[in-house]
Structure formats: structure tokens, C-alpha cells
């Protein structure tokens, strides 16, 4: 139990998956050392120790590991990880980038896809969308579009369960390949990005919103039923002004 908590809450954020695997392999050397010190068949433990050291040396680095898992054989990519998940950006063509969350492609950059329409529609239909909430950051497209009513929308709270997603967007925004709309979105004081499970956050807080937009998961994603459900929509209705 202590080991799982150490890995899940500390090491994945501190060292990432690649670094954590190396540390676990090195920890195995402790048992090999005990065998060399106390067992009669020392050759077996010496071979085990050599194998562990070889695996530590051969294990790929953080970026190489996740590039392989995502299928990024070549081309530029951005990857971030902590205990809440893995976020990545990969170039699709000359102008577009794919946004990945926990191994699944969720959206694209630059802004202007279907997510723009999904984000803007609630604000355009509501007569006075002063306070808005968006569940799911992704590329930031939906959240950005939800604040299209600059004359009316004073604040937009964005709930994102995968913390590296925000880090990834800020890192990309600082790169030469970024887009002005992304930088303006991240610098806009009206937007507040909260690392939290959107459904849980709405259930725990008493704040009311004029619009609540959910664009976190496609319906075929695992656990999407927690959001595309009568109970979740009832919760959202109870948080409307």
C-alpha cells in the first residue's frame, strides 16, 4: 500500500513513468544484494543484478517512451506527465496539431474546429452569460469560445482533471509554433483553470453559473457514462442560476 501511494502520488509527478521505472528497477538491486550476501548460489543473484542494471541503462527516457506509446515515430511533439495523467501535442500537418489526453486524441490546434461552435453556442443563446463553467480543457478551444461575449462574460471557470494539459498548452504557447489566439486565451484574466474532476467539483461547490458546457469526453470514451447521464445533467441544472 505504501509503495502504491509513493508511486501514484509522488514519483509519477516527480520523475514521470520512465524515471519511476528506473527507480523501481534500482530498488530490485537491494534484493539482489541480499542474495549475494546471504545465499549460497550467488551466481544467480549476480546475474539478476547485472540484468537489472542493464534494464536501467536500456530503459528509454521520458519523451522517447511516450513517443513510442503514442505512435510519434518522427516529427515535433510536446509531452507532459504527472500523477493525474499524460498530455501530448503532435504535429498533424503544416498547420494543425493533435491534442492527446491519456493516450487518446481529443481535439486539435489551432482554434476553429467543432469545439469552437460547441463553446460559443451557449454564450450566444444566453441573454446574459456573466458566469460560465466549462468541463474539459483539452486544446482550450471550447473554453476560449465560451468567452466570446466579451461584453457580457465576466468569468469562465474551466475544470480539467488532467493537470499536465494546462502545462502543455502554456509550454506550446511559448514555442515558435504557437498561435496568437492560444496565448491570448491563456493570458485572459477572465479564465480560471481548476485542476479537478468537473462532476465532483460541481457537486461539492455552491457556486451558480449562467451556462455550463461539458466537452471533456466523446461518448465512446471509458467512463463517459459518468457525464452523459441523467444524474449529471440534473446536477448541472441545480448549479444554474
Coordinates of N, CA and C in Angstrom, one line a residue:
X1 N 0.8 -1.2 0.0 CA 0.0 0.0 0.0 C 0.9 1.3 0.0
X2 N 1.9 1.3 0.9 CA 2.8 2.4 0.9 C 3.5 2.6 -0.4
X3 N 3.9 1.5 -1.1 CA 4.6 1.6 -2.4 C 3.7 2.2 -3.4
X4 N 2.4 1.8 -3.5 CA 1.5 2.3 -4.5 C 1.2 3.8 -4.2
X5 N 1.1 4.2 -3.0 CA 0.9 5.6 -2.7 C 2.1 6.4 -3.1
X6 N 3.3 5.9 -2.8 CA 4.5 6.6 -3.1 C 4.6 6.8 -4.6
X7 N 4.3 5.7 -5.4 CA 4.4 5.8 -6.8 C 3.3 6.7 -7.4
X8 N 2.1 6.5 -6.9 CA 1.0 7.2 -7.5 C 0.9 8.7 -7.2
X9 N 1.3 9.0 -6.0 CA 1.1 10.4 -5.5 C 2.4 11.2 -5.6
X10 N 3.6 10.6 -5.6 CA 4.8 11.3 -5.6 C 5.7 11.1 -6.8
X11 N 6.1 9.8 -7.0 CA 7.1 9.5 -8.1 C 6.7 9.9 -9.5
X12 N 5.4 9.6 -9.8 CA 4.9 9.9 -11.2 C 5.0 11.4 -11.5
X13 N 4.7 12.2 -10.5 CA 4.8 13.6 -10.7 C 6.3 14.1 -10.7
X14 N 7.1 13.5 -9.8 CA 8.5 13.9 -9.6 C 9.4 13.4 -10.7
X15 N 9.2 12.2 -11.1 CA 10.2 11.5 -12.0 C 9.5 11.1 -13.3
X16 N 8.2 11.1 -13.4 CA 7.5 10.5 -14.6 C 7.5 9.0 -14.6
X17 N 6.9 8.4 -15.6 CA 6.8 7.0 -15.7 C 8.2 6.4 -16.0
X18 N 9.0 7.0 -16.8 CA 10.3 6.5 -17.2 C 11.2 6.5 -15.9
X19 N 11.3 7.6 -15.2 CA 12.1 7.8 -14.0 C 11.7 6.8 -12.9
X20 N 10.3 6.7 -12.8 CA 9.8 5.8 -11.8 C 10.2 4.3 -12.0
X21 N 10.1 3.9 -13.3 CA 10.5 2.6 -13.6 C 12.0 2.3 -13.3
X22 N 12.8 3.3 -13.6 CA 14.3 3.2 -13.3 C 14.5 3.0 -11.8
X23 N 13.8 3.8 -11.0 CA 13.9 3.8 -9.6 C 13.4 2.4 -9.0
X24 N 12.4 1.9 -9.6 CA 11.9 0.5 -9.2 C 12.9 -0.6 -9.5
X25 N 13.5 -0.4 -10.7 CA 14.5 -1.4 -11.1 C 15.7 -1.3 -10.2
X26 N 16.1 -0.1 -9.8 CA 17.2 0.0 -8.9 C 16.9 -0.5 -7.5
X27 N 15.6 -0.4 -7.1 CA 15.2 -0.9 -5.8 C 15.4 -2.4 -5.8
X28 N 15.2 -3.1 -7.0 CA 15.4 -4.5 -7.0 C 16.8 -4.9 -6.7
X29 N 17.8 -4.0 -6.9 CA 19.2 -4.3 -6.6 C 19.4 -4.6 -5.1
X30 N 18.5 -4.1 -4.3 CA 18.6 -4.3 -2.8 C 18.4 -5.8 -2.5
X31 N 17.4 -6.4 -3.2 CA 17.2 -7.9 -3.0 C 18.3 -8.7 -3.6
X32 N 18.8 -8.2 -4.8 CA 20.0 -8.9 -5.4 C 21.2 -8.9 -4.4
X33 N 21.4 -7.7 -3.8 CA 22.5 -7.6 -2.8 C 22.3 -8.5 -1.6
X34 N 21.1 -8.6 -1.1 CA 20.8 -9.5 0.0 C 21.2 -11.0 -0.4
X35 N 20.8 -11.3 -1.7 CA 21.1 -12.7 -2.1 C 22.6 -12.9 -2.2
X36 N 23.3 -11.9 -2.7 CA 24.8 -12.1 -2.8 C 25.4 -12.2 -1.4
X37 N 24.8 -11.5 -0.4 CA 25.4 -11.5 0.9 C 25.1 -12.8 1.7
X38 N 23.9 -13.4 1.4 CA 23.4 -14.4 2.3 C 23.2 -15.8 1.6
X39 N 22.9 -15.8 0.3 CA 22.6 -17.0 -0.3 C 23.8 -17.8 -0.8
X40 N 23.7 -19.1 -0.9 CA 24.8 -19.9 -1.4 C 25.0 -19.8 -2.9
X41 N 23.9 -19.7 -3.6 CA 24.0 -19.7 -5.1 C 24.1 -18.2 -5.5
X42 N 25.3 -17.6 -5.3 CA 25.5 -16.2 -5.6 C 25.5 -15.9 -7.1
X43 N 25.8 -16.8 -7.9 CA 25.8 -16.6 -9.3 C 24.5 -16.2 -9.9
X44 N 23.4 -16.8 -9.3 CA 22.1 -16.4 -9.8 C 21.7 -14.9 -9.4
X45 N 22.1 -14.5 -8.2 CA 21.8 -13.2 -7.8 C 22.7 -12.2 -8.5
X46 N 24.0 -12.6 -8.8 CA 24.9 -11.7 -9.6 C 24.3 -11.5 -11.0
X47 N 23.8 -12.6 -11.6 CA 23.2 -12.4 -12.9 C 21.9 -11.5 -12.9
X48 N 21.1 -11.7 -11.8 CA 19.9 -10.8 -11.7 C 20.3 -9.4 -11.5
X49 N 21.4 -9.1 -10.7 CA 21.8 -7.7 -10.5 C 22.3 -7.2 -11.9
X50 N 23.1 -7.9 -12.6 CA 23.5 -7.5 -13.9 C 22.4 -7.2 -14.9
X51 N 21.3 -8.0 -14.8 CA 20.2 -7.8 -15.7 C 19.4 -6.5 -15.3
X52 N 19.3 -6.3 -14.0 CA 18.6 -5.1 -13.6 C 19.4 -3.8 -14.0
X53 N 20.7 -3.9 -13.8 CA 21.5 -2.7 -14.2 C 21.4 -2.5 -15.7
X54 N 21.4 -3.6 -16.5 CA 21.2 -3.4 -18.0 C 19.9 -2.8 -18.3
X55 N 18.8 -3.2 -17.6 CA 17.5 -2.7 -17.9 C 17.4 -1.2 -17.5
X56 N 18.0 -0.8 -16.5 CA 18.1 0.6 -16.1 C 18.7 1.4 -17.2
X57 N 19.8 0.9 -17.7 CA 20.6 1.7 -18.7 C 19.8 1.7 -20.0
X58 N 19.1 0.6 -20.4 CA 18.4 0.5 -21.7 C 17.0 1.1 -21.7
X59 N 16.5 1.3 -20.5 CA 15.1 1.8 -20.5 C 15.0 3.2 -21.1
X60 N 14.1 3.4 -22.0 CA 14.0 4.7 -22.7 C 13.7 5.9 -21.8
X61 N 14.1 7.1 -22.2 CA 13.8 8.3 -21.5 C 12.3 8.6 -21.5
X62 N 11.9 9.7 -20.8 CA 10.5 10.0 -20.7 C 9.9 10.3 -22.1
X63 N 10.5 11.2 -22.8 CA 9.9 11.6 -24.1 C 9.9 10.5 -25.1
X64 N 11.0 9.7 -25.2 CA 11.1 8.6 -26.1 C 10.0 7.5 -25.7
X65 N 9.8 7.3 -24.4 CA 8.8 6.3 -24.0 C 7.4 6.7 -24.5
X66 N 7.0 7.9 -24.2 CA 5.7 8.3 -24.6 C 5.5 8.6 -26.1
X67 N 6.6 8.9 -26.7 CA 6.5 9.0 -28.2 C 6.2 7.6 -28.8
X68 N 6.8 6.6 -28.3 CA 6.5 5.2 -28.8 C 5.1 4.8 -28.5
X69 N 4.6 5.1 -27.2 CA 3.3 4.7 -26.9 C 2.2 5.4 -27.7
X70 N 2.5 6.7 -28.0 CA 1.5 7.4 -28.8 C 1.7 7.2 -30.3
X71 N 2.8 6.6 -30.7 CA 3.0 6.4 -32.1 C 3.6 7.5 -32.9
X72 N 4.3 8.4 -32.1 CA 5.0 9.5 -32.7 C 6.4 9.1 -33.2
X73 N 6.4 8.5 -34.4 CA 7.7 8.0 -34.8 C 8.7 9.1 -35.2
X74 N 8.2 10.1 -35.8 CA 9.0 11.3 -36.1 C 8.2 12.5 -36.1
X75 N 8.9 13.7 -36.2 CA 8.2 15.0 -36.2 C 8.1 15.6 -34.8
X76 N 7.9 16.9 -34.7 CA 7.9 17.5 -33.4 C 6.7 17.1 -32.5
X77 N 6.9 17.1 -31.2 CA 5.9 16.7 -30.3 C 6.2 17.4 -28.9
X78 N 5.2 17.6 -28.1 CA 5.3 18.1 -26.8 C 4.6 17.1 -25.9
X79 N 5.2 16.7 -24.7 CA 4.7 15.7 -23.8 C 4.9 16.2 -22.4
X80 N 3.8 16.1 -21.6 CA 3.9 16.4 -20.2 C 3.1 15.3 -19.4
X81 N 3.6 15.0 -18.2 CA 3.0 14.0 -17.4 C 3.2 14.3 -15.9
X82 N 2.1 13.9 -15.1 CA 2.2 13.9 -13.7 C 1.3 12.8 -13.2
X83 N 1.0 12.8 -11.9 CA 0.2 11.7 -11.3 C -1.2 11.6 -11.9
X84 N -1.7 12.8 -12.4 CA -3.1 12.8 -12.9 C -3.2 12.3 -14.4
X85 N -2.1 12.2 -15.1 CA -2.3 11.7 -16.5 C -1.1 12.2 -17.4
X86 N -1.3 11.9 -18.7 CA -0.3 12.3 -19.7 C -1.0 13.1 -20.7
X87 N -0.4 14.2 -21.1 CA -0.9 15.1 -22.2 C 0.2 15.3 -23.2
X88 N -0.3 15.3 -24.5 CA 0.7 15.4 -25.6 C 0.2 16.2 -26.7
X89 N 1.1 16.8 -27.5 CA 0.8 17.5 -28.7 C 1.6 16.9 -29.8
X90 N 1.1 16.6 -31.0 CA 1.9 16.1 -32.1 C 1.4 16.9 -33.4
X91 N 2.4 17.1 -34.2 CA 2.1 17.8 -35.5 C 1.4 16.9 -36.4
X92 N 0.2 17.4 -37.0 CA -0.5 16.6 -38.0 C -0.1 16.9 -39.4
X93 N 0.0 18.2 -39.7 CA 0.5 18.7 -41.0 C 1.1 20.0 -40.8
X94 N 1.2 20.8 -41.8 CA 1.9 22.1 -41.7 C 1.3 23.1 -40.7
X95 N 0.0 23.0 -40.6 CA -0.7 24.0 -39.7 C -1.4 23.4 -38.5
X96 N -1.7 22.1 -38.5 CA -2.5 21.6 -37.4 C -1.7 20.7 -36.4
X97 N -2.1 20.7 -35.2 CA -1.6 19.9 -34.1 C -2.7 19.1 -33.5
X98 N -2.3 17.8 -33.2 CA -3.3 16.9 -32.5 C -3.1 17.0 -31.0
X99 N -4.2 17.1 -30.2 CA -4.1 17.2 -28.7 C -4.5 15.8 -28.2
X100 N -3.6 15.3 -27.4 CA -3.8 13.9 -26.8 C -4.0 14.0 -25.3
X101 N -4.9 13.3 -24.7 CA -5.0 13.2 -23.2 C -5.1 11.7 -22.9
X102 N -4.2 11.3 -22.0 CA -4.1 9.9 -21.6 C -4.2 8.9 -22.7
X103 N -3.4 9.2 -23.8 CA -3.3 8.3 -24.9 C -4.4 8.3 -25.9
X104 N -5.3 9.2 -25.8 CA -6.4 9.3 -26.8 C -6.4 10.7 -27.4
X105 N -6.6 10.8 -28.7 CA -6.7 12.1 -29.3 C -8.0 12.7 -29.1
X106 N -8.0 14.0 -28.5 CA -9.3 14.6 -28.1 C -9.7 15.8 -29.0
X107 N -8.7 16.6 -29.5 CA -9.0 17.7 -30.3 C -7.8 18.2 -31.1
X108 N -7.9 19.4 -31.7 CA -6.8 19.9 -32.5 C -6.5 21.3 -32.2
X109 N -5.4 21.8 -32.6 CA -5.0 23.2 -32.6 C -4.6 23.5 -34.1
X110 N -4.8 24.8 -34.5 CA -5.3 25.9 -33.8 C -6.8 25.9 -33.6
X111 N -7.3 26.9 -32.9 CA -8.8 27.0 -32.7 C -9.5 27.2 -34.0
X112 N -10.8 26.8 -34.0 CA -11.6 26.9 -35.2 C -12.3 25.7 -35.6
X113 N -12.2 24.6 -34.8 CA -12.9 23.4 -35.2 C -14.3 23.3 -34.6
X114 N -14.9 22.1 -34.5 CA -16.2 22.0 -33.9 C -16.3 22.4 -32.5
X115 N -15.1 22.4 -31.8 CA -15.1 22.8 -30.4 C -15.4 24.3 -30.3
X116 N -15.0 25.1 -31.3 CA -15.3 26.5 -31.2 C -16.9 26.7 -31.2
X117 N -17.5 26.0 -32.1 CA -19.0 26.1 -32.1 C -19.7 25.6 -30.8
X118 N -19.1 24.5 -30.3 CA -19.7 24.0 -29.0 C -19.5 25.0 -27.9
X119 N -18.4 25.6 -27.9 CA -18.1 26.6 -26.8 C -18.9 27.9 -26.9
X120 N -19.1 28.3 -28.1 CA -19.7 29.6 -28.3 C -21.2 29.6 -28.2
X121 N -21.8 28.5 -28.6 CA -23.3 28.4 -28.7 C -24.0 28.7 -27.4
X122 N -23.6 28.2 -26.2 CA -24.3 28.5 -25.0 C -24.3 30.0 -24.7
X123 N -23.1 30.6 -24.9 CA -23.0 32.1 -24.6 C -23.8 32.9 -25.6
X124 N -23.9 32.5 -26.8 CA -24.7 33.3 -27.8 C -26.2 33.1 -27.6
X125 N -26.6 32.0 -27.1 CA -28.0 31.8 -26.8 C -28.5 32.4 -25.5
X126 N -27.6 32.5 -24.5 CA -28.0 33.1 -23.2 C -28.0 34.6 -23.3
X127 N -29.0 35.2 -22.7 CA -29.1 36.7 -22.8 C -28.1 37.4 -22.0
X128 N -27.6 36.8 -21.0 CA -26.5 37.5 -20.1 C -25.6 36.4 -19.5
X129 N -24.7 35.8 -20.3 CA -23.8 34.8 -19.7 C -22.7 35.3 -18.9
X130 N -22.9 35.9 -17.7 CA -21.9 36.5 -17.0 C -20.9 35.5 -16.4
X131 N -21.4 34.4 -15.8 CA -20.6 33.4 -15.2 C -20.7 32.1 -16.0
X132 N -19.6 31.6 -16.5 CA -19.7 30.3 -17.3 C -18.8 29.3 -16.7
X133 N -19.1 28.0 -16.9 CA -18.3 26.9 -16.5 C -18.1 26.0 -17.7
X134 N -16.9 25.5 -17.8 CA -16.6 24.5 -18.9 C -15.9 23.3 -18.3
X135 N -16.4 22.1 -18.6 CA -15.7 20.9 -18.0 C -14.9 20.3 -19.2
X136 N -13.6 20.3 -19.0 CA -12.7 19.8 -20.0 C -11.9 21.0 -20.7
X137 N -10.6 21.0 -20.5 CA -9.8 22.0 -21.1 C -9.3 21.6 -22.5
X138 N -8.7 20.4 -22.7 CA -8.3 19.9 -24.0 C -7.4 20.9 -24.6
X139 N -7.7 21.3 -25.9 CA -6.9 22.3 -26.6 C -7.2 23.7 -26.1
X140 N -8.2 23.9 -25.3 CA -8.6 25.2 -24.9 C -9.6 25.9 -25.8
X141 N -10.0 25.2 -26.9 CA -10.8 25.8 -27.9 C -12.2 26.1 -27.4
X142 N -12.8 25.1 -26.7 CA -14.2 25.2 -26.2 C -14.2 26.3 -25.2
X143 N -13.3 26.3 -24.2 CA -13.2 27.3 -23.2 C -13.1 28.7 -23.8
X144 N -12.1 28.8 -24.7 CA -11.9 30.1 -25.4 C -13.2 30.6 -26.0
X145 N -13.9 29.8 -26.8 CA -15.1 30.2 -27.5 C -16.2 30.5 -26.5
X146 N -16.2 29.9 -25.3 CA -17.3 30.2 -24.4 C -17.2 31.6 -23.8
X147 N -16.1 32.3 -24.0 CA -15.9 33.7 -23.6 C -16.0 34.6 -24.7
X148 N -16.7 34.2 -25.8 CA -16.8 35.1 -27.0 C -17.6 36.4 -26.7
X149 N -18.5 36.3 -25.7 CA -19.3 37.5 -25.4 C -18.4 38.4 -24.5
X150 N -17.5 39.1 -25.0 CA -16.6 39.9 -24.2 C -17.4 41.0 -23.4
X151 N -18.5 41.5 -24.0 CA -19.3 42.5 -23.4 C -20.1 42.0 -22.2
X152 N -20.3 40.6 -22.2 CA -21.2 40.1 -21.1 C -20.5 39.1 -20.2
X153 N -19.6 38.3 -20.7 CA -19.0 37.2 -19.9 C -17.9 37.8 -19.1
X154 N -18.0 37.7 -17.7 CA -17.0 38.2 -16.8 C -16.1 37.2 -16.3
X155 N -16.5 35.9 -16.2 CA -15.6 34.9 -15.8 C -16.0 33.5 -16.4
X156 N -15.0 32.7 -16.7 CA -15.1 31.4 -17.2 C -14.3 30.4 -16.3
X157 N -14.9 29.5 -15.6 CA -14.2 28.5 -14.8 C -14.0 27.2 -15.6
X158 N -12.8 26.8 -15.8 CA -12.6 25.6 -16.6 C -12.1 24.5 -15.7
X159 N -12.8 23.4 -15.6 CA -12.4 22.2 -14.8 C -11.7 21.2 -15.7
X160 N -10.5 20.8 -15.3 CA -9.7 19.9 -16.1 C -9.1 18.9 -15.1
X161 N -9.4 17.6 -15.3 CA -8.9 16.5 -14.4 C -7.4 16.2 -14.7
X162 N -6.9 16.4 -15.9 CA -5.6 16.1 -16.2 C -4.7 17.3 -16.1
X163 N -4.0 17.5 -15.0 CA -3.2 18.7 -14.8 C -2.2 19.0 -15.8
X164 N -1.5 18.0 -16.4 CA -0.5 18.4 -17.4 C -1.0 19.1 -18.7
X165 N -2.4 19.0 -18.9 CA -3.0 19.7 -20.0 C -2.7 21.2 -20.1
X166 N -2.8 21.8 -18.9 CA -2.6 23.3 -18.8 C -1.1 23.5 -19.0
X167 N -0.2 22.7 -18.4 CA 1.2 22.9 -18.5 C 1.6 22.8 -20.0
X168 N 1.0 21.8 -20.6 CA 1.3 21.5 -22.0 C 1.0 22.7 -22.9
X169 N -0.2 23.3 -22.7 CA -0.6 24.4 -23.5 C 0.2 25.6 -23.3
X170 N 0.6 25.9 -22.1 CA 1.5 27.0 -21.8 C 2.9 26.8 -22.4
X171 N 3.4 25.6 -22.3 CA 4.7 25.3 -22.9 C 4.6 25.5 -24.5
X172 N 3.5 25.0 -25.1 CA 3.4 25.2 -26.5 C 3.2 26.7 -26.9
X173 N 2.5 27.4 -26.0 CA 2.2 28.8 -26.3 C 3.5 29.6 -26.3
X174 N 4.5 29.1 -25.6 CA 5.8 29.8 -25.5 C 6.8 29.4 -26.7
X175 N 6.3 28.5 -27.5 CA 7.2 28.0 -28.6 C 6.9 28.8 -29.9
X176 N 7.8 28.7 -30.8 CA 7.6 29.4 -32.1 C 6.5 28.9 -32.9
X177 N 6.0 27.7 -32.6 CA 4.9 27.1 -33.4 C 3.5 27.4 -32.9
X178 N 3.5 28.2 -31.9 CA 2.2 28.5 -31.3 C 1.3 29.5 -32.1
X179 N 0.1 29.7 -31.6 CA -0.9 30.6 -32.3 C -1.3 31.7 -31.3
X180 N -1.5 32.9 -31.9 CA -1.8 34.1 -31.0 C -3.1 33.9 -30.2
X181 N -4.1 33.2 -30.8 CA -5.3 33.0 -30.0 C -5.1 32.2 -28.8
X182 N -4.2 31.2 -28.8 CA -4.0 30.4 -27.7 C -3.3 31.2 -26.6
X183 N -2.3 32.0 -26.9 CA -1.7 32.9 -26.0 C -2.6 33.9 -25.3
X184 N -3.5 34.5 -26.1 CA -4.5 35.4 -25.6 C -5.4 34.7 -24.7
X185 N -5.8 33.5 -25.0 CA -6.7 32.7 -24.1 C -6.1 32.5 -22.7
X186 N -4.8 32.0 -22.8 CA -4.1 31.7 -21.5 C -3.8 32.9 -20.7
X187 N -3.7 34.1 -21.3 CA -3.4 35.3 -20.6 C -4.7 36.1 -20.2
X188 N -5.8 35.7 -20.7 CA -7.1 36.4 -20.4 C -7.4 36.2 -18.9
X189 N -7.5 37.3 -18.1 CA -7.9 37.1 -16.7 C -9.3 36.6 -16.4
X190 N -10.1 36.6 -17.4 CA -11.5 36.1 -17.2 C -11.5 34.6 -17.0
X191 N -10.5 33.9 -17.5 CA -10.5 32.4 -17.5 C -9.7 31.9 -16.3
X192 N -10.3 31.0 -15.6 CA -9.7 30.4 -14.4 C -9.7 28.8 -14.6
X193 N -8.5 28.3 -14.7 CA -8.4 26.8 -14.9 C -8.2 26.1 -13.6
X194 N -9.1 25.2 -13.3 CA -9.0 24.5 -12.0 C -8.8 23.0 -12.3
X195 N -7.7 22.5 -11.6 CA -7.4 21.0 -11.7 C -8.4 20.3 -10.8
X196 N -9.4 19.7 -11.4 CA -10.4 18.9 -10.6 C -11.3 18.1 -11.5
X197 N -11.9 17.1 -11.0 CA -12.9 16.4 -11.7 C -14.2 17.3 -11.8
X198 N -14.6 17.6 -13.0 CA -15.7 18.5 -13.1 C -17.0 18.1 -12.4
X199 N -17.4 16.9 -12.5 CA -18.6 16.5 -11.9 C -18.5 16.6 -10.3
X200 N -17.3 16.1 -9.8 CA -17.1 16.2 -8.4 C -17.1 17.7 -7.9
X201 N -16.4 18.6 -8.7 CA -16.3 20.0 -8.3 C -17.7 20.6 -8.3
X202 N -18.6 20.3 -9.2 CA -19.9 20.9 -9.2 C -20.7 20.4 -8.1
X203 N -20.5 19.1 -7.7 CA -21.3 18.6 -6.6 C -20.8 19.1 -5.2
X204 N -19.6 19.5 -5.1 CA -19.0 20.0 -3.8 C -19.2 21.5 -3.6
X205 N -19.3 22.3 -4.7 CA -19.4 23.7 -4.5 C -20.8 24.2 -4.6
X206 N -21.1 25.4 -4.1 CA -22.4 26.0 -4.1 C -22.5 27.1 -5.2
X207 N -21.5 27.3 -5.9 CA -21.5 28.4 -6.9 C -22.5 28.1 -8.0
X208 N -23.1 29.2 -8.5 CA -24.1 29.1 -9.6 C -23.5 29.7 -10.9
X209 N -23.9 29.1 -12.0 CA -23.4 29.6 -13.3 C -24.5 29.9 -14.2
X210 N -24.3 30.8 -15.2 CA -25.3 31.1 -16.2 C -25.3 30.0 -17.3
X211 N -24.1 29.5 -17.6 CA -24.0 28.4 -18.6 C -23.0 27.4 -18.1
X212 N -23.3 26.2 -18.4 CA -22.3 25.1 -18.0 C -22.2 24.2 -19.3
X213 N -20.9 24.2 -19.8 CA -20.6 23.4 -21.0 C -19.8 22.2 -20.7
X214 N -20.1 21.1 -21.2 CA -19.3 19.9 -21.0 C -18.8 19.4 -22.3
X215 N -17.4 19.4 -22.5 CA -16.8 19.0 -23.7 C -15.5 18.2 -23.3
X216 N -15.7 17.3 -22.4 CA -14.5 16.6 -21.9 C -14.2 15.3 -22.5
X217 N -15.2 14.5 -22.9 CA -15.1 13.2 -23.4 C -16.1 12.9 -24.5
X218 N -15.6 12.2 -25.6 CA -16.6 11.7 -26.6 C -17.4 10.6 -26.0
X219 N -18.6 10.4 -26.4 CA -19.5 9.4 -25.7 C -18.9 8.0 -25.7
X220 N -18.0 7.6 -26.6 CA -17.4 6.3 -26.7 C -16.2 6.1 -25.8
X221 N -15.8 7.2 -25.0 CA -14.6 7.1 -24.1 C -15.0 6.3 -22.9
X222 N -14.0 5.6 -22.3 CA -14.2 5.0 -21.0 C -14.7 6.0 -19.9
X223 N -15.7 5.6 -19.2 CA -16.3 6.4 -18.1 C -17.1 7.6 -18.6
X224 N -17.3 7.7 -19.9 CA -18.1 8.8 -20.4 C -19.5 8.8 -19.8
X225 N -20.0 7.6 -19.4 CA -21.3 7.5 -18.8 C -21.5 8.3 -17.6
X226 N -20.4 8.6 -16.9 CA -20.5 9.4 -15.7 C -20.9 10.8 -16.0
X227 N -20.6 11.3 -17.2 CA -21.0 12.6 -17.6 C -22.3 12.7 -18.5
X228 N -22.4 11.7 -19.4 CA -23.5 11.6 -20.3 C -24.6 10.8 -19.5
X229 N -25.2 11.4 -18.5 CA -26.1 10.7 -17.7 C -27.2 11.6 -17.1
X230 N -28.3 11.1 -16.8 CA -29.4 11.9 -16.2 C -28.9 12.5 -14.9
X231 N -28.2 11.8 -14.1 CA -27.7 12.3 -12.8 C -26.8 13.6 -13.0
X232 N -25.9 13.5 -14.0 CA -25.0 14.6 -14.2 C -25.8 15.8 -14.7
X233 N -26.7 15.6 -15.6 CA -27.4 16.8 -16.2 C -28.3 17.4 -15.1
X234 N -28.8 16.5 -14.2 CA -29.6 17.1 -13.1 C -28.7 17.9 -12.1
X235 N -27.5 17.4 -11.9 CA -26.5 18.2 -11.1 C -26.2 19.6 -11.8
X236 N -26.0 19.6 -13.1 CA -25.8 20.8 -13.8 C -27.0 21.8 -13.7
X237 N -28.2 21.2 -13.8 CA -29.4 22.1 -13.7 C -29.5 22.7 -12.3
X238 N -29.0 22.0 -11.3 CA -29.1 22.5 -9.9 C -28.0 23.6 -9.7
X239 N -27.0 23.7 -10.6 CA -26.0 24.7 -10.4 C -26.2 25.9 -11.4
X240 N -27.3 25.9 -12.1 CA -27.7 27.0 -12.9 C -28.3 28.1 -12.1
X241 N -28.1 29.4 -12.5 CA -28.7 30.5 -11.8 C -30.2 30.5 -12.0

